[in-house]
XYZ file of C-alpha atoms in Angstrom:
580
model
C -0.104 0.168 -0.257
C 1.445 3.232 -0.908
C 0.184 5.753 1.436
C 0.557 9.899 0.884
C -0.240 12.479 3.579
C -0.072 16.496 2.753
C 2.067 16.234 -0.061
C 2.705 19.834 -1.572
C 5.021 20.536 -4.481
C 6.048 23.958 -5.525
C 7.810 25.540 -8.629
C 9.635 28.290 -7.687
C 6.679 30.572 -6.720
C 4.203 28.475 -8.283
C 2.511 26.026 -6.284
C 1.347 23.142 -8.448
C -0.459 20.733 -5.627
C -0.951 21.245 -1.850
C -2.179 18.914 0.828
C -2.763 15.853 -1.180
C -3.413 13.140 0.495
C -4.334 9.541 -0.762
C -3.633 5.976 -0.429
C -3.257 3.113 -2.925
C -4.589 -0.164 -1.583
C -4.406 -3.632 -2.411
C -5.794 -4.618 -5.912
C -6.560 -1.072 -6.817
C -6.213 -0.220 -10.720
C -5.983 4.093 -10.010
C -6.900 6.035 -13.014
C -4.898 9.403 -12.857
C -6.827 12.325 -14.557
C -6.200 16.485 -14.742
C -5.799 18.456 -17.113
C -2.474 19.158 -18.751
C 0.209 20.908 -16.644
C -2.076 20.085 -13.254
C 0.945 17.937 -11.997
C 0.053 14.373 -12.941
C 3.545 13.526 -14.126
C 5.076 15.307 -11.308
C 3.113 12.909 -8.945
C 4.018 10.133 -10.638
C 7.601 11.183 -10.171
C 7.439 12.048 -6.534
C 5.726 8.450 -5.844
C 8.795 7.036 -7.937
C 11.130 8.733 -5.843
C 12.328 10.900 -9.100
C 11.096 14.254 -7.505
C 11.056 16.022 -4.674
C 8.204 17.598 -2.336
C 8.016 20.188 -0.426
C 5.791 19.164 2.741
C 3.989 16.210 3.780
C 5.028 12.418 4.126
C 4.958 9.333 1.247
C 5.190 6.012 2.832
C 5.913 2.756 0.757
C 6.187 -0.159 2.449
C 9.491 -2.077 2.406
C 10.330 -4.492 -0.289
C 7.335 -3.311 -2.195
C 8.605 -2.642 -5.744
C 7.635 -0.452 -8.039
C 7.464 -0.373 -12.121
C 7.192 2.152 -14.520
C 7.400 2.554 -17.984
C 10.785 4.185 -18.872
C 10.979 6.452 -22.098
C 14.795 6.980 -21.893
C 16.352 4.682 -24.492
C 19.437 2.794 -22.954
C 19.784 -0.876 -25.099
C 23.200 -2.973 -24.455
C 22.494 -6.085 -25.995
C 22.265 -7.584 -29.665
C 19.216 -8.815 -29.921
C 15.092 -7.945 -28.659
C 15.043 -11.001 -26.610
C 18.235 -10.753 -25.083
C 17.650 -7.023 -24.184
C 14.113 -8.179 -22.392
C 15.903 -10.772 -20.799
C 18.895 -8.768 -19.182
C 16.465 -7.863 -16.436
C 15.921 -11.335 -15.385
C 17.908 -13.470 -12.998
C 20.637 -15.498 -14.703
C 19.303 -19.176 -13.826
C 15.990 -17.835 -16.055
C 18.381 -16.710 -18.704
C 16.789 -19.623 -21.058
C 13.040 -19.125 -20.161
C 12.472 -17.028 -22.937
C 8.780 -17.378 -23.370
C 8.343 -14.873 -20.445
C 9.288 -11.971 -22.479
C 8.131 -13.740 -25.693
C 4.331 -13.577 -24.658
C 4.619 -9.943 -23.795
C 6.784 -9.148 -26.913
C 3.885 -10.838 -29.175
C 1.439 -9.695 -27.223
C 2.583 -6.101 -28.178
C 2.952 -6.552 -31.934
C 6.626 -7.939 -32.247
C 6.736 -11.057 -34.585
C 8.939 -14.324 -34.240
C 11.427 -12.796 -36.772
C 11.911 -9.672 -34.427
C 13.286 -11.484 -31.846
C 16.828 -11.635 -33.075
C 16.715 -7.856 -34.474
C 19.037 -5.544 -32.917
C 16.635 -3.313 -30.758
C 17.916 -0.224 -31.861
C 16.864 -0.699 -35.687
C 13.184 -0.439 -34.382
C 11.158 2.852 -33.977
C 10.872 5.208 -30.963
C 7.165 3.576 -30.305
C 8.622 -0.019 -31.018
C 11.974 0.855 -28.714
C 9.511 2.320 -25.875
C 7.741 -1.217 -26.057
C 10.919 -2.991 -25.268
C 11.180 -0.755 -22.509
C 7.752 -1.528 -21.410
C 8.355 -5.448 -21.828
C 11.403 -4.886 -19.583
C 9.254 -3.367 -16.776
C 6.297 -6.188 -17.032
C 9.318 -8.821 -16.434
C 10.430 -7.778 -13.238
C 6.789 -8.460 -11.742
C 6.500 -5.155 -9.908
C 3.790 -4.891 -7.039
C 2.527 -1.795 -8.561
C 2.860 -0.735 -11.945
C 2.733 3.210 -13.139
C 2.344 3.996 -16.221
C 2.745 7.599 -17.806
C 0.506 7.644 -21.115
C 1.547 3.936 -22.571
C -1.289 4.489 -25.454
C 0.924 7.264 -27.358
C 3.222 4.562 -28.265
C 0.539 1.460 -29.008
C -1.463 0.816 -32.114
C -5.334 -0.435 -31.267
C -4.135 -4.236 -31.669
C -1.147 -3.461 -28.708
C -4.194 -1.250 -27.087
C -6.407 -4.130 -26.863
C -3.905 -6.562 -25.723
C -2.327 -4.332 -22.702
C -6.124 -3.363 -21.281
C -6.994 -7.252 -21.023
C -3.312 -7.738 -19.553
C -3.809 -4.688 -16.828
C -7.240 -5.870 -15.955
C -5.840 -9.406 -15.036
C -2.735 -7.812 -13.118
C -2.224 -9.095 -10.069
C -0.941 -6.281 -8.147
C -1.773 -2.347 -8.353
C -1.784 0.241 -11.421
C -1.511 4.020 -11.538
C -2.657 4.848 -14.872
C -2.277 8.552 -16.694
C -3.862 8.362 -20.321
C -5.804 11.059 -22.501
C -7.811 8.002 -23.850
C -10.766 8.027 -21.939
C -12.562 4.906 -22.964
C -9.080 2.684 -22.257
C -8.939 4.133 -18.743
C -12.496 3.569 -18.295
C -11.763 -0.373 -19.152
C -9.394 -0.708 -16.858
C -9.228 1.216 -13.820
C -11.111 0.451 -10.524
C -10.816 4.044 -8.744
C -10.470 7.203 -10.292
C -7.937 10.466 -8.742
C -7.664 13.480 -10.195
C -6.157 16.891 -9.457
C -8.331 19.600 -9.428
C -7.986 23.264 -8.392
C -4.431 22.059 -6.604
C -5.874 19.462 -4.803
C -6.484 15.471 -4.860
C -9.758 13.948 -4.998
C -10.263 10.012 -5.245
C -13.284 7.868 -5.669
C -14.263 4.442 -6.423
C -15.256 3.997 -10.268
C -14.689 5.253 -13.651
C -13.909 8.563 -15.033
C -17.552 9.853 -15.583
C -18.335 9.725 -12.195
C -15.710 11.507 -11.206
C -16.470 14.341 -13.232
C -19.662 14.494 -12.563
C -19.121 14.763 -8.898
C -16.951 17.525 -9.408
C -19.516 19.527 -11.208
C -21.952 18.530 -8.465
C -19.143 19.958 -5.774
C -19.135 23.184 -7.706
C -22.613 23.715 -8.213
C -22.872 23.049 -3.987
C -20.102 25.514 -3.470
C -21.543 28.448 -6.135
C -24.657 28.099 -3.846
C -23.325 28.211 -0.690
C -21.559 30.944 -1.756
C -24.256 32.822 -2.790
C -26.301 31.885 -0.171
C -24.004 33.257 2.202
C -23.245 36.749 0.484
C -27.198 36.929 0.721
C -27.064 36.267 4.475
C -24.318 38.467 4.647
C -25.900 41.168 2.819
C -29.342 40.906 5.274
C -26.888 41.296 8.293
C -24.919 44.218 7.332
C -28.368 45.915 6.380
C -29.608 44.998 10.401
C -25.897 46.528 11.405
C -25.922 49.902 9.323
C -29.768 50.680 10.842
C -29.247 49.754 14.620
C -25.578 50.057 15.256
C -26.097 53.523 16.198
C -29.308 53.162 18.039
C -29.865 52.374 21.716
C -32.455 49.766 20.996
C -30.727 47.153 18.856
C -27.156 47.760 19.167
C -26.213 44.587 21.119
C -27.899 42.620 18.404
C -26.023 44.616 15.513
C -22.852 44.064 17.411
C -23.255 40.032 17.395
C -24.359 40.645 13.247
C -21.237 42.295 13.168
C -18.793 39.469 14.609
C -21.216 36.834 12.898
C -19.906 38.303 9.760
C -16.749 38.418 10.105
C -16.653 35.103 11.590
C -18.083 34.105 8.027
C -15.300 36.013 5.981
C -15.761 35.619 2.314
C -15.857 32.784 0.050
C -13.019 32.690 -2.339
C -14.318 32.883 -6.089
C -13.768 29.697 -7.763
C -10.562 29.863 -10.287
C -12.166 29.735 -14.075
C -10.921 26.730 -16.010
C -9.864 27.211 -19.613
C -11.236 24.673 -22.062
C -9.951 24.429 -25.912
C -13.081 25.033 -27.772
C -13.088 23.899 -31.166
C -15.548 24.791 -34.141
C -14.406 23.722 -37.869
C -15.262 26.838 -40.430
C -16.964 24.770 -43.186
C -17.033 26.252 -46.682
C -19.871 24.607 -48.904
C -18.983 21.928 -51.360
C -21.593 21.396 -54.185
C -20.345 17.918 -55.228
C -21.393 14.519 -54.004
C -17.724 13.436 -53.792
C -15.268 15.680 -52.655
C -12.230 12.908 -53.661
C -11.701 9.891 -55.257
C -8.572 7.630 -54.172
C -7.995 5.324 -57.565
C -6.025 2.539 -57.060
C -3.163 4.122 -55.069
C 0.038 2.389 -54.172
C 3.087 3.457 -52.739
C 6.643 1.654 -52.216
C 8.599 -0.524 -54.621
C 10.050 -3.614 -53.518
C 7.986 -4.101 -50.388
C 5.016 -1.838 -51.088
C 3.019 -0.096 -47.871
C -0.074 -0.652 -49.682
C -1.273 -1.391 -53.282
C -4.532 -0.681 -55.121
C -6.114 1.309 -52.582
C -9.135 2.838 -53.959
C -11.991 4.436 -52.218
C -13.887 7.612 -52.354
C -14.714 10.306 -49.812
C -18.166 11.781 -50.100
C -18.889 15.431 -48.595
C -20.223 13.979 -45.077
C -18.173 10.815 -44.724
C -16.394 10.051 -41.441
C -13.715 7.462 -42.371
C -10.967 6.422 -39.889
C -7.645 4.522 -41.228
C -6.829 2.054 -38.216
C -4.060 -0.487 -38.138
C -0.923 -1.784 -36.472
C 1.978 1.023 -36.113
C 4.193 1.173 -39.038
C 1.846 -0.507 -41.571
C 1.253 2.978 -43.836
C -1.558 4.657 -41.785
C 0.033 8.080 -42.204
C 1.790 7.477 -45.289
C -1.683 7.048 -46.507
C -2.952 10.171 -45.614
C -0.286 12.064 -46.757
C -0.316 10.434 -49.696
C -4.015 11.648 -50.545
C -3.099 15.026 -49.180
C -0.215 15.280 -51.638
C 2.622 15.242 -49.727
C 3.880 12.150 -50.818
C 3.911 11.346 -54.454
C 2.107 7.658 -55.186
C 4.129 4.908 -56.807
C 1.061 4.216 -59.078
C -2.442 5.566 -59.072
C -4.036 8.749 -58.769
C -6.194 10.605 -56.201
C -8.643 13.037 -57.920
C -9.826 16.165 -56.260
C -13.109 18.193 -56.706
C -12.347 21.933 -58.095
C -13.969 23.190 -54.534
C -11.878 21.228 -52.410
C -10.633 23.245 -49.342
C -8.328 20.810 -46.789
C -7.717 21.199 -43.218
C -4.761 19.002 -42.219
C -3.259 17.752 -39.276
C -0.247 16.059 -38.628
C 2.992 15.686 -38.034
C 4.986 16.730 -41.242
C 2.674 19.828 -40.914
C 3.841 20.544 -37.171
C 7.180 20.412 -38.366
C 6.566 22.742 -41.388
C 5.441 25.387 -38.871
C 7.617 28.778 -39.216
C 9.859 28.747 -36.366
C 10.385 32.361 -35.990
C 6.903 33.578 -36.338
C 5.236 34.178 -33.360
C 1.868 32.091 -32.859
C -0.678 34.808 -34.267
C 1.808 35.386 -37.620
C 1.545 31.717 -37.856
C -2.331 31.562 -37.619
C -2.834 34.530 -39.671
C -0.660 33.322 -42.433
C -3.146 30.501 -43.862
C -6.221 33.662 -44.032
C -5.011 37.030 -44.607
C -8.589 38.341 -44.472
C -9.053 37.441 -40.690
C -8.851 40.444 -38.612
C -6.320 40.822 -35.822
C -9.039 40.449 -33.193
C -10.292 37.847 -34.691
C -7.114 35.818 -34.733
C -6.502 36.723 -31.443
C -9.850 35.230 -30.412
C -8.492 31.813 -32.346
C -5.518 32.314 -30.582
C -7.656 32.147 -26.839
C -9.525 29.491 -28.151
C -6.524 27.545 -28.247
C -5.497 28.666 -24.951
C -2.687 31.251 -26.087
C -4.055 34.507 -24.624
C -2.449 37.733 -23.782
C 1.251 37.810 -24.114
C 1.219 34.134 -24.723
C 0.243 34.610 -28.074
C 3.123 36.500 -29.209
C 5.268 33.587 -28.282
C 7.671 32.218 -31.257
C 7.198 28.795 -32.436
C 10.444 27.675 -31.735
C 9.999 28.177 -28.044
C 7.006 25.891 -28.088
C 6.427 22.422 -26.756
C 4.959 19.617 -28.817
C 1.840 20.000 -27.224
C 1.508 23.600 -27.906
C 2.886 23.172 -31.608
C 0.065 20.601 -32.140
C -2.319 23.591 -30.590
C -0.951 26.073 -33.254
C -2.107 23.693 -36.479
C -4.941 23.184 -34.738
C -5.617 27.069 -34.671
C -4.413 27.418 -38.288
C -7.260 24.759 -39.405
C -9.658 26.731 -37.611
C -8.580 29.778 -39.338
C -9.418 28.160 -42.577
C -12.490 27.753 -44.078
C -12.463 23.857 -45.002
C -15.128 21.250 -46.359
C -12.364 18.318 -45.388
C -10.385 17.630 -43.045
C -7.520 15.408 -42.343
C -6.335 14.287 -38.900
C -3.285 12.408 -38.126
C -3.316 11.243 -34.606
C -5.027 14.912 -33.497
C -5.471 13.687 -29.613
C -1.648 12.821 -28.756
C -1.102 16.062 -27.021
C -4.376 16.659 -25.761
C -6.086 16.013 -22.241
C -9.418 14.784 -22.041
C -11.630 17.857 -21.615
C -10.111 18.879 -25.423
C -10.772 15.550 -26.608
C -14.133 15.609 -25.771
C -14.528 19.189 -27.133
C -12.529 18.023 -30.329
C -14.778 14.645 -31.163
C -17.829 17.093 -30.674
C -16.643 19.630 -33.262
C -16.024 16.665 -35.551
C -19.360 15.428 -34.998
C -21.108 19.110 -35.995
C -18.661 19.472 -38.584
C -20.593 19.453 -42.257
C -17.519 18.203 -44.397
C -15.561 15.222 -44.756
C -13.283 13.869 -42.301
C -10.743 11.189 -42.731
C -8.634 10.303 -39.376
C -5.806 8.353 -38.469
C -6.411 6.987 -34.782
C -5.587 4.249 -32.209
C -8.586 5.708 -29.892
C -11.452 3.342 -29.544
C -13.557 6.121 -28.415
C -13.288 7.875 -31.575
C -13.603 5.407 -33.940
C -17.038 4.911 -32.518
C -18.191 7.961 -31.548
C -16.599 9.848 -34.963
C -16.500 7.340 -37.347
C -18.726 5.531 -39.960
C -16.683 4.085 -42.580
C -12.654 2.252 -42.293
C -9.491 2.389 -44.134
C -7.813 -1.308 -42.449
C -4.227 -1.926 -42.697
C -4.412 -5.788 -41.757
C -2.802 -8.930 -43.271
C -0.049 -6.985 -45.532
C -2.928 -4.946 -47.538
C -5.095 -2.246 -46.903
C -8.732 -2.549 -47.702
C -12.086 -0.241 -47.349
C -14.561 -1.296 -45.078
C -17.894 0.367 -45.345
C -18.975 0.178 -41.841
C -18.556 1.079 -38.168
C -15.615 -0.056 -36.291
C -17.848 -2.480 -34.059
C -19.298 -3.703 -37.339
C -15.515 -4.623 -38.162
C -14.854 -6.161 -34.699
C -17.955 -8.239 -35.446
C -17.751 -9.098 -38.681
C -13.549 -9.500 -39.075
C -11.690 -8.747 -36.205
C -8.191 -8.087 -35.218
C -6.365 -11.083 -36.751
C -3.827 -11.381 -33.736
C -6.505 -11.156 -30.526
C -7.248 -14.591 -28.921
C -10.716 -13.386 -27.785
C -13.775 -14.800 -29.078
C -16.332 -13.239 -31.240
C -18.865 -13.243 -28.720
C -20.014 -9.519 -27.451
C -21.539 -9.181 -23.900
C -23.915 -6.314 -24.203
C -25.125 -4.175 -20.533
C -28.582 -3.968 -20.790
C -29.042 -0.901 -18.145
C -32.770 -0.709 -17.444
C -33.720 3.171 -17.106
C -34.231 4.642 -13.509
C -38.519 5.300 -12.787
C -38.201 8.533 -11.304
C -40.797 8.998 -8.306
C -43.024 11.833 -8.213
C -41.759 13.659 -4.810
C -43.010 16.625 -3.463
C -40.657 19.559 -4.069
C -40.514 20.482 -0.244
C -39.585 16.878 0.770
C -36.706 17.222 -1.921
C -35.722 20.729 -0.676
C -35.618 19.316 2.744
C -33.639 16.153 2.104
C -31.309 18.289 -0.018
C -30.230 20.650 2.522
C -30.112 17.201 5.051
C -27.727 15.770 2.801
C -25.386 18.674 2.907
C -25.394 18.754 6.586
C -24.368 15.144 6.513
C -21.730 16.182 3.982
C -20.151 18.899 5.896
C -20.281 16.839 9.055
C -18.607 13.876 7.381
C -15.927 16.549 5.397
C -15.129 17.577 8.899
C -14.259 14.041 10.590
C -12.244 13.619 6.676
C -10.091 16.254 8.016
C -9.939 14.851 11.081
C -8.663 11.337 10.011
C -6.364 12.977 7.502
C -4.397 14.630 10.442
C -4.705 11.317 12.526
C -3.062 9.480 9.309
C -0.369 12.093 9.425
C 0.447 12.011 12.831
C 0.314 8.161 12.862
C 2.699 8.480 9.892
C 5.026 10.305 11.892
C 4.991 7.937 14.743
C 5.181 4.820 13.067
C 2.099 3.560 14.480
C 1.543 0.939 12.011
C -1.905 -0.339 13.305
C -3.452 3.320 14.052
C -2.148 4.248 10.533
C -4.323 1.109 8.856
C -7.319 1.807 11.130
C -7.563 5.453 10.052
C -7.029 4.580 6.542
C -9.726 2.248 6.739
C -11.827 4.863 8.144
C -11.318 7.213 5.670
C -11.839 5.325 2.667
C -15.303 4.467 4.321
C -15.546 8.162 4.966
C -15.058 8.798 1.674
C -17.436 6.408 0.128
C -20.020 7.804 2.343
C -19.532 11.198 1.082
C -19.415 10.166 -2.769
C -22.865 8.238 -2.274
C -24.584 11.349 -0.693
C -23.315 13.326 -3.388
C -24.585 10.859 -5.874
C -28.142 11.245 -4.151
C -27.995 14.886 -4.128
C -27.190 14.344 -8.120
C -30.470 12.347 -8.397
C -32.712 14.726 -6.356
C -31.433 17.832 -7.969
C -31.341 16.418 -11.442
C-alpha cells in the first residue's frame, strides 16, 4: 500500500498542488486524471522517488516494488530477446517464453526476436522498455501515457493484461475509453487538490460538477445572508435599541468571512469553419500504391463523400500516416491517382505539418498566414480558443513544446474555411476535456473527415467507414468500427467473437413533493459537511500515525478514511439524483 499525507509541491513561486492525501490499496487500479499542466506526471515522479516534494510524507512499504515505463532508451544487448531477458536473474536466462508472450502481445513477430533493438522505431523501442518492466513483476505499475506508443491491437492486449494484473496500477492516459475499461478507482488533480473515488472517470467528473454547483450555491446564500446582516448592522448600530444585536451580527459577519471565487478553468474550444462543396464526392482515391520492393499499400481505392467520416486503422508502421499524406499530396504515389473536386478546401493536421511551422513566426503570425482576410481581433480570438491568451499569443514557434505546436496547427485549421479535414493522431497532445471538445466539433462539422487514430472512443463516436491495414494490405470497409470487430476483427487477438452487451434498465423517477426534496437536499448537505470535517480529522490522524510509526493506527485510520470518502461519494450521488 502506498500512503501519501499532506504532500505539497512548488516550482519556485508557483504552487502545483497542496495538501495531497491519498492511499493506493491492494488490488486497486487507479486512473490519474487532470488537465495538462496540473501535475499528474510530477506526482508520478514523486511516487517513484524521482522528484522531491516540499511538505508532507510518502510511505511505501519495505520491499514493495514499483515498475514504470521508462522513455529513456538505453539498450546494451545485441537482440530484442536478449535485451528483454537482461532484467531477469541469470538462472532464468533460457526462459525466453516469459519475454516472448509480452513481445508478441505488443506487436512483435518471431523474426523480430533476433533483430537489433536499436533498429526499431521509437514507439517500438518504448514497447521493449515496457516488456522489461513487466518482466520484473512489480507490485505496482505506474504507466504515464502508454497509449501514445501503441496501436489498436497492442492497446487491446495491454487493456486485457492490466485488468488481470495481480497488483496495483496507476495509469495516466488521455484515452478515456481505455482508462474506464481498466480502472477500479479514479483520482484527479483539480484546483491544486487531489480527490479519489471508486469508479470510472465520468463518475468523478460528475461529482466535481456537483461540488462546484454546491459551492457556488453556498457562496450565493452566504453573500445574501451577509448582506441582510449588514443591512441590520447599518440600521441599528447607532441606536440604543438593537445595538447589541447589531454588534452580534457584525461579529457573525467577520466570522463568516468571504468565500473565494472559484478559479476559472479554460477549455479548448473547437469550431471548424466550413465552406460549402456542391459535389457528392470531394475526393476519389483510385488504385493508389506507395513503395517499390515492399509496398506499404497497393491498389487502394475508395471515395470520400462530402459528409463521410472515415477512420484509417491498423498496426503501427504499416502505412496509415503515409496513406493519409499521399492522399493529401504530400507524398507522391508509386502508382494510381487521387482526384480532388475543384472546390476542395483541406485542413490537414499531422506531424509533417507541425514540422513545417515557421520557427521565427509568433503564434499570431503563424495563424494569420493561412487566412489574411481575418482581422487581428479574430486571430487573437482563435489564439484564445487554443489557450494562447495575452502575451502567450506572441511567443515564437521555436520556443513552444510539442503539445503547444500541435495546438497552433489546430488553430491554423480553425482559421481556414474547409470542407474536408485530414487528422493524423490529433489527440496525442490533448487532455480528456480537450478530446471531448474535439469529438464534439467533428460531430458538428458538415464536411468530410479522414482520421488516423488508435482511439477506440473516437472510432466509435466519430467514424462510420474504415480503411483497414491488415494481413499486409489496406482495404476499405463500409461500416462502423464495432461492425468491423464483429464481422472481421483483429487477426492477432485470441478473444472470441461473442460480444456481451450491458443492458441497463432506466431508473424510474419518483414523484416527490418539491418541499420534501428541498428538505432532503439540506439534510444531505449537512451530512456531507459533518463527514468532511471527520475526513479532515482522519487525515490529521493519519499524518500523526505516519510520523509516529504507528502501523496499526495508520491502517485503522486509512480504512476509516476510505469508508468516509465512500459515504461522501454516495451522498453526492443521491444529491445529484434528487436535484436533476
